[in-house]
PDB file of C-alpha atoms in Angstrom:
ATOM      1  CA  MET G   1     117.127 -23.753  77.692  1.00  0.00           C
ATOM      2  CA  SER G   2     114.783 -21.821  76.764  1.00  0.00           C
ATOM      3  CA  ARG G   3     111.026 -22.379  77.449  1.00  0.00           C
ATOM      4  CA  GLN G   4     108.603 -21.891  74.204  1.00  0.00           C
ATOM      5  CA  SER G   5     104.560 -21.410  75.559  1.00  0.00           C
ATOM      6  CA  LEU G   6     102.798 -24.009  75.366  1.00  0.00           C
ATOM      7  CA  PRO G   7      99.856 -22.114  72.711  1.00  0.00           C
ATOM      8  CA  LYS G   8     103.188 -21.947  70.576  1.00  0.00           C
ATOM      9  CA  LEU G   9     104.175 -25.816  70.698  1.00  0.00           C
ATOM     10  CA  ILE G  10     100.628 -26.976  70.073  1.00  0.00           C
ATOM     11  CA  VAL G  11     100.965 -25.006  67.500  1.00  0.00           C
ATOM     12  CA  GLN G  12     104.326 -26.872  65.676  1.00  0.00           C
ATOM     13  CA  ALA G  13     102.465 -29.691  66.628  1.00  0.00           C
ATOM     14  CA  GLN G  14      99.465 -28.781  64.414  1.00  0.00           C
ATOM     15  CA  GLN G  15     101.778 -28.124  61.594  1.00  0.00           C
ATOM     16  CA  LEU G  16     103.648 -31.456  62.061  1.00  0.00           C
ATOM     17  CA  LEU G  17     100.632 -33.280  62.206  1.00  0.00           C
ATOM     18  CA  THR G  18      99.869 -31.489  58.479  1.00  0.00           C
ATOM     19  CA  GLN G  19     103.028 -32.734  57.216  1.00  0.00           C
ATOM     20  CA  ILE G  20     103.485 -36.418  58.207  1.00  0.00           C
ATOM     21  CA  PRO G  21     101.061 -37.689  56.021  1.00  0.00           C
ATOM     22  CA  GLN G  22     101.934 -36.247  53.120  1.00  0.00           C
ATOM     23  CA  HIS G  23     105.563 -37.368  53.673  1.00  0.00           C
ATOM     24  CA  PRO G  24     106.525 -40.392  50.911  1.00  0.00           C
ATOM     25  CA  GLN G  25     108.025 -42.525  53.996  1.00  0.00           C
ATOM     26  CA  TYR G  26     104.616 -42.256  55.854  1.00  0.00           C
ATOM     27  CA  LYS G  27     103.212 -42.743  52.429  1.00  0.00           C
ATOM     28  CA  ALA G  28     104.970 -46.219  52.295  1.00  0.00           C
ATOM     29  CA  LEU G  29     104.603 -47.391  55.046  1.00  0.00           C
ATOM     30  CA  GLN G  30     100.611 -48.530  54.859  1.00  0.00           C
ATOM     31  CA  PHE G  31     100.715 -47.700  58.630  1.00  0.00           C
ATOM     32  CA  TYR G  32      96.776 -48.506  60.250  1.00  0.00           C
ATOM     33  CA  CYS G  33      96.093 -48.148  63.873  1.00  0.00           C
ATOM     34  CA  ASP G  34      93.507 -47.449  66.281  1.00  0.00           C
ATOM     35  CA  ILE G  35      94.635 -44.193  66.646  1.00  0.00           C
ATOM     36  CA  THR G  36      95.198 -41.516  63.613  1.00  0.00           C
ATOM     37  CA  LEU G  37      96.825 -39.085  62.948  1.00  0.00           C
ATOM     38  CA  GLY G  38      93.183 -37.217  63.051  1.00  0.00           C
ATOM     39  CA  ASP G  39      92.597 -38.115  67.153  1.00  0.00           C
ATOM     40  CA  PHE G  40      95.774 -36.534  67.504  1.00  0.00           C
ATOM     41  CA  SER G  41      95.036 -32.875  65.805  1.00  0.00           C
ATOM     42  CA  GLN G  42      91.717 -33.169  67.453  1.00  0.00           C
ATOM     43  CA  PHE G  43      93.417 -33.733  70.984  1.00  0.00           C
ATOM     44  CA  PHE G  44      95.498 -30.195  69.317  1.00  0.00           C
ATOM     45  CA  ASN G  45      92.514 -28.243  68.729  1.00  0.00           C
ATOM     46  CA  THR G  46      90.995 -29.350  71.811  1.00  0.00           C
ATOM     47  CA  LEU G  47      94.277 -27.790  73.893  1.00  0.00           C
ATOM     48  CA  GLN G  48      94.187 -25.262  71.740  1.00  0.00           C
ATOM     49  CA  SER G  49      90.683 -24.549  72.398  1.00  0.00           C
ATOM     50  CA  GLU G  50      91.591 -24.157  76.545  1.00  0.00           C
ATOM     51  CA  CYS G  51      94.624 -22.485  76.068  1.00  0.00           C
ATOM     52  CA  GLN G  52      91.891 -19.461  74.853  1.00  0.00           C
ATOM     53  CA  ILE G  53      89.138 -20.481  77.234  1.00  0.00           C
ATOM     54  CA  LYS G  54      91.543 -20.186  79.999  1.00  0.00           C
ATOM     55  CA  GLY G  55      93.353 -16.563  78.896  1.00  0.00           C
ATOM     56  CA  ASP G  56      96.764 -17.177  78.072  1.00  0.00           C
ATOM     57  CA  SER G  57      98.029 -14.437  77.140  1.00  0.00           C
ATOM     58  CA  HIS G  58      99.838 -15.646  73.953  1.00  0.00           C
ATOM     59  CA  PRO G  59      98.269 -15.288  71.069  1.00  0.00           C
ATOM     60  CA  LEU G  60      98.232 -18.478  68.686  1.00  0.00           C
ATOM     61  CA  THR G  61      98.336 -19.160  65.059  1.00  0.00           C
ATOM     62  CA  PRO G  62      95.274 -21.766  64.481  1.00  0.00           C
ATOM     63  CA  ILE G  63      96.477 -23.717  60.886  1.00  0.00           C
ATOM     64  CA  SER G  64      93.854 -23.105  58.725  1.00  0.00           C
ATOM     65  CA  ASN G  65      90.785 -25.322  57.770  1.00  0.00           C
ATOM     66  CA  ALA G  66      92.036 -26.561  55.263  1.00  0.00           C
ATOM     67  CA  ASN G  67      95.321 -28.119  56.882  1.00  0.00           C
ATOM     68  CA  ARG G  68      93.581 -29.807  59.042  1.00  0.00           C
ATOM     69  CA  LEU G  69      93.603 -33.092  59.254  1.00  0.00           C
ATOM     70  CA  PRO G  70      89.970 -35.666  59.369  1.00  0.00           C
ATOM     71  CA  THR G  71      89.040 -36.056  62.412  1.00  0.00           C
ATOM     72  CA  ALA G  72      86.167 -38.837  62.294  1.00  0.00           C
ATOM     73  CA  SER G  73      86.604 -42.108  63.913  1.00  0.00           C
ATOM     74  CA  GLY G  74      88.690 -44.979  61.636  1.00  0.00           C
ATOM     75  CA  ILE G  75      89.631 -42.407  59.277  1.00  0.00           C
ATOM     76  CA  ASN G  76      93.754 -43.336  58.841  1.00  0.00           C
ATOM     77  CA  ILE G  77      95.389 -41.127  56.941  1.00  0.00           C
TER      78      ILE G  77
END
């Protein structure tokens, strides 16, 4: 099994997080909980920053700010 680098997995997760709230099935769920998609997005943004700080040699392609999910507490997307 081929393993992708952590930075590449982070970018994939961020891309998925931007797609989930747009999906019709997600919208139909009217799902609310204490942990929001914005919380997960913030986690991956922080993890991505840590990878860059630690000098990971794999280049990252962060998602644009326009596609980032809000990270304020209590926002359910």
